[in-house]
PDB file of C-alpha atoms in Angstrom:
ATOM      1  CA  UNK A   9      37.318   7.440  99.814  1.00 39.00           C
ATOM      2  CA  UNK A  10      40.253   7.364  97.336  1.00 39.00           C
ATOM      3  CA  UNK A  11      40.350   5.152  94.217  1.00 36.00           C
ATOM      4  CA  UNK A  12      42.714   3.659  95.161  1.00 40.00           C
ATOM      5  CA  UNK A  13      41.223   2.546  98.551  1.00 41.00           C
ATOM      6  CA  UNK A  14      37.584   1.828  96.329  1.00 36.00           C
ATOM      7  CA  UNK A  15      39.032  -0.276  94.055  1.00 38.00           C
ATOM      8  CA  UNK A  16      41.041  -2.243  96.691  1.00 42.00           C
ATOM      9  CA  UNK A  17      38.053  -2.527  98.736  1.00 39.00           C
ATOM     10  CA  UNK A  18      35.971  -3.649  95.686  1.00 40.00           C
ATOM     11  CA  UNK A  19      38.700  -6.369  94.636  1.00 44.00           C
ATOM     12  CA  UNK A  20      38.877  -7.902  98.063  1.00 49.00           C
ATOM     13  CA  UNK A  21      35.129  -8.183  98.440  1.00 53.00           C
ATOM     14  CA  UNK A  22      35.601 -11.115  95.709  1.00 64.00           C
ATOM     15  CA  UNK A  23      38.758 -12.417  97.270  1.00 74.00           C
ATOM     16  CA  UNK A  24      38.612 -14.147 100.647  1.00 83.00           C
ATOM     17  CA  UNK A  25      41.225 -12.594 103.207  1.00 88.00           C
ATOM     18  CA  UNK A  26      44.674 -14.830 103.503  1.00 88.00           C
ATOM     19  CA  UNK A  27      42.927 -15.682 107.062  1.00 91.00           C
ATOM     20  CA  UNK A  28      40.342 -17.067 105.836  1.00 90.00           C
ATOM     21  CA  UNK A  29      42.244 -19.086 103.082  1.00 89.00           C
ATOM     22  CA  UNK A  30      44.819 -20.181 105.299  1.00 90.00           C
ATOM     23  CA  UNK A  31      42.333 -21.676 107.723  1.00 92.00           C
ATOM     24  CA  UNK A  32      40.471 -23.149 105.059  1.00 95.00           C
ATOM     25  CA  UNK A  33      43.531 -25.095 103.057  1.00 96.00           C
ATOM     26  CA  UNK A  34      44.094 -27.931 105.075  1.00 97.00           C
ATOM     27  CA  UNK A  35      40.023 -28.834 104.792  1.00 97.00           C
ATOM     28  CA  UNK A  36      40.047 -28.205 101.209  1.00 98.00           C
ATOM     29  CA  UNK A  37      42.901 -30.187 100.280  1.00 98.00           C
ATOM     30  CA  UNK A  38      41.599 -33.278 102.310  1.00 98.00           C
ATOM     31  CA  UNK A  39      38.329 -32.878 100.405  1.00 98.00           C
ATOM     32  CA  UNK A  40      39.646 -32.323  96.810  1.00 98.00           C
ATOM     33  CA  UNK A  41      42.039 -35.780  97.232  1.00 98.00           C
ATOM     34  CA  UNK A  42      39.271 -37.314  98.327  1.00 98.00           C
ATOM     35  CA  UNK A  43      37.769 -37.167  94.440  1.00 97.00           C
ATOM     36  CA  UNK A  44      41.480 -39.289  93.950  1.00 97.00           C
ATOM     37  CA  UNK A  45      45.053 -38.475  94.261  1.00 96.00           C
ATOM     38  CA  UNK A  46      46.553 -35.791  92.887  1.00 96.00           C
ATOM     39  CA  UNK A  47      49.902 -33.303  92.046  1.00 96.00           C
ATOM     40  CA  UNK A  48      50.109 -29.869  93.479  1.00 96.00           C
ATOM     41  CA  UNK A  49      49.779 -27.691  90.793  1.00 96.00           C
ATOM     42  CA  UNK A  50      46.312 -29.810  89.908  1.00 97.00           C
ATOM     43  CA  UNK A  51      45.562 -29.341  93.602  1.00 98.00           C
ATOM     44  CA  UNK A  52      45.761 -25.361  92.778  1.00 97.00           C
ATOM     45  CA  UNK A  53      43.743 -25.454  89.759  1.00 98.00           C
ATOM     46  CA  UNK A  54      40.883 -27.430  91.474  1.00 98.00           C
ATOM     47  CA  UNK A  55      40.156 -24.903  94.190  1.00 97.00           C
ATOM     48  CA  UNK A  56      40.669 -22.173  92.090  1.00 96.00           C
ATOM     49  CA  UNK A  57      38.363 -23.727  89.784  1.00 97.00           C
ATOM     50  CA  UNK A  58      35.665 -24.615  92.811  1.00 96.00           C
ATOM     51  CA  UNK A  59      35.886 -21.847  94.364  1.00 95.00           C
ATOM     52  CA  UNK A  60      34.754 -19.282  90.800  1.00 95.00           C
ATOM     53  CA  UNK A  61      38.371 -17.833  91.068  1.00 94.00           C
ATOM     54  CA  UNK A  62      38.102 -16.634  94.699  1.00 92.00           C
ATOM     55  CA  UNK A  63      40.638 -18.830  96.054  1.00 94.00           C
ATOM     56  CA  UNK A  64      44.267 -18.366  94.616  1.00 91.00           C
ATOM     57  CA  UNK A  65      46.826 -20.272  96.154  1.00 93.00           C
ATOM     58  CA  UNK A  66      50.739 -19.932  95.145  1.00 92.00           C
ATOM     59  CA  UNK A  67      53.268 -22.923  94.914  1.00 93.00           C
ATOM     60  CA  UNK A  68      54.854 -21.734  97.540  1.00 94.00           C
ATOM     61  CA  UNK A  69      52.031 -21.101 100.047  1.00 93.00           C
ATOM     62  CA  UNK A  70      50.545 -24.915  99.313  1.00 96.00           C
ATOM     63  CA  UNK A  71      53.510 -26.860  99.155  1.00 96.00           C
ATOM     64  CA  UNK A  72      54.469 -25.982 102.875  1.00 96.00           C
ATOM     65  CA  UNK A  73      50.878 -27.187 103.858  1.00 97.00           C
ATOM     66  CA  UNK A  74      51.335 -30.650 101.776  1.00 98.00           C
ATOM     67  CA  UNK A  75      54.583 -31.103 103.512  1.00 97.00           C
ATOM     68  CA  UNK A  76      53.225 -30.788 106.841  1.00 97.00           C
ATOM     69  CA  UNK A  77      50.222 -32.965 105.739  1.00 98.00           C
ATOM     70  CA  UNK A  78      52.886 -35.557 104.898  1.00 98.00           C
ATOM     71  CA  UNK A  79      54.031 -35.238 108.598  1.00 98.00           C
ATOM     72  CA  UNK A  80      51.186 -35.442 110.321  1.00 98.00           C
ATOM     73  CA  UNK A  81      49.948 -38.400 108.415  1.00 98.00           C
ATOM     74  CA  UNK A  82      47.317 -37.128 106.775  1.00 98.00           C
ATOM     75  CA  UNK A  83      48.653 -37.522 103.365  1.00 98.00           C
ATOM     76  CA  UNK A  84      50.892 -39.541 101.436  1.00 98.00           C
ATOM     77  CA  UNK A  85      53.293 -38.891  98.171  1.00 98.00           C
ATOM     78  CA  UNK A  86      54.417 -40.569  95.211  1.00 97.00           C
ATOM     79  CA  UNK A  87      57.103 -39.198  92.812  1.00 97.00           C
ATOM     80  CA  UNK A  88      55.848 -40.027  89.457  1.00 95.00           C
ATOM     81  CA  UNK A  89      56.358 -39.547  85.921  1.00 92.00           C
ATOM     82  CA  UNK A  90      53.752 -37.481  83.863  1.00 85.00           C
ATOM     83  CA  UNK A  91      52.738 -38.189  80.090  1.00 86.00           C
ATOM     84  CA  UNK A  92      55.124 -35.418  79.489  1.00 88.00           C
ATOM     85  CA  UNK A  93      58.110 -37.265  80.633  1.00 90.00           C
ATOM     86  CA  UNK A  94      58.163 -34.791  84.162  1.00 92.00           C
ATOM     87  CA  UNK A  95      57.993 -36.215  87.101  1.00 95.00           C
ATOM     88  CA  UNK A  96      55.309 -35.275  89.584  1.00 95.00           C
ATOM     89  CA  UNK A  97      54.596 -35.642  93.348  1.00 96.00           C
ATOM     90  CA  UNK A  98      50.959 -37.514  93.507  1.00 97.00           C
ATOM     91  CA  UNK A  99      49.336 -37.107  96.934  1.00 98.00           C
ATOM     92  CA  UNK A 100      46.753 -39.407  98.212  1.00 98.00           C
ATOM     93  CA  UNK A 101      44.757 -39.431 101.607  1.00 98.00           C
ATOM     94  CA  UNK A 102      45.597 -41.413 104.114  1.00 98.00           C
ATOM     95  CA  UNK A 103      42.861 -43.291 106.762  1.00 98.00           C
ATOM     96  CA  UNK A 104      44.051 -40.416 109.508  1.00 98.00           C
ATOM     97  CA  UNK A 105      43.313 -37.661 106.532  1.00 98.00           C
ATOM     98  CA  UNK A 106      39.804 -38.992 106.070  1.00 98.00           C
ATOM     99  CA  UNK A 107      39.475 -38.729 110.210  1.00 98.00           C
ATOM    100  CA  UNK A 108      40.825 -35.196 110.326  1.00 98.00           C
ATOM    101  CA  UNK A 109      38.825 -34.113 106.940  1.00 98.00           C
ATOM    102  CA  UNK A 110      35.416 -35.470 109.546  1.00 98.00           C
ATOM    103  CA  UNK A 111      36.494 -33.597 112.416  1.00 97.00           C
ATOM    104  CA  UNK A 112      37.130 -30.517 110.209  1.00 97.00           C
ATOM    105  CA  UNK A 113      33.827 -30.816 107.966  1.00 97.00           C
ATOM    106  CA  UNK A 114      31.880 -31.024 111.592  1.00 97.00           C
ATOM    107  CA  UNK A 115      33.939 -27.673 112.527  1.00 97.00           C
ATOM    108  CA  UNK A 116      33.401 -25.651 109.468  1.00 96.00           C
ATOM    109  CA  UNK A 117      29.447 -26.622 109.087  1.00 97.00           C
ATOM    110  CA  UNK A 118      28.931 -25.553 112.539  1.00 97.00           C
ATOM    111  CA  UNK A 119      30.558 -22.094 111.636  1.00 96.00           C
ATOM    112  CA  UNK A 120      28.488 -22.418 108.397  1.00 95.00           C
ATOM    113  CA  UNK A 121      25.446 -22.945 110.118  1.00 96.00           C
ATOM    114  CA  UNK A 122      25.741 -20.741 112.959  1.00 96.00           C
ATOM    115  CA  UNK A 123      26.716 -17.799 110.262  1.00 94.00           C
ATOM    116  CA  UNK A 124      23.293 -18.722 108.394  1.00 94.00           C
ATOM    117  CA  UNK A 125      21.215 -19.169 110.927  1.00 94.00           C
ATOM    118  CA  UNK A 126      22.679 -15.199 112.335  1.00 94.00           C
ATOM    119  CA  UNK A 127      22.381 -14.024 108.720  1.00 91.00           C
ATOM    120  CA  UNK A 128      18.989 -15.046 108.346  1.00 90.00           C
ATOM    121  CA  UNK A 129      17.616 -12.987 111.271  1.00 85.00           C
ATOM    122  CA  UNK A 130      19.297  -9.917 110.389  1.00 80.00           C
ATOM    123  CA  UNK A 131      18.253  -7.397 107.732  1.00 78.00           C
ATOM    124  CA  UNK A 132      20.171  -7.350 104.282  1.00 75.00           C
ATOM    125  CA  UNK A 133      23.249  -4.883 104.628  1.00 70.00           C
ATOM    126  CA  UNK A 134      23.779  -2.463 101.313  1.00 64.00           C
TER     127      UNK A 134
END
């Protein structure tokens, strides 16, 4: 194996792939507004914070999501003006957000359980 391909494969074992992520944004920005509305970039910064570092989201790969949120109903916005004198679009949930964030905390802890309860009978890979 090349260096190159080690420390690739080594980097990624920390990251999630963009599958994975992608799957996993709508859930986790549901659950972070439900601690209270928030602003994109804050949005970011929580999961990235959560998550040790291991989930890095862009601008420009969350603000797609929010807008689609927005759509569906599942969020809402609020232009606002920050203590800096910027203004910033707050998102809160919505009552169909808090339905969709059930139906998708039901679907991920089955995976999550499933995974464990397969992990658990299998011998530790090295």
């Amino acid at each position: 194996m090349s260096l190159t391909k080690h420390c690739n494969a080594r980097h990624s074992a920390a990251m999630l792939t963009k599958e994975l992520v992608a799957a996993s944004t709508v859930p986790l920005v549901l659950s972070v507004l439900t601690e209270g509305e928030n602003y994109g970039y804050a949005l970011i910064q929580r999961v990235r914070e959560l998550s040790g570092g291991r989930i890095e989201w862009t601008e420009g790969m969350l603000y797609p999501v929010l807008h689609w949120m927005e759509e569906e109903n599942l969020i809402e916005s609020e232009w606002r003006e920050a203590e800096t004198g910027r203004k910033r679009k707050y998102y809160r949930l919505r009552k169909e957000g808090r339905r969709v964030l059930q139906e998708e905390r039901q679907r991920w802890m089955t995976v999550h359980e499933t995974l464990k309860r397969l992990w658990k009978q299998q011998p530790r890979l090295t």
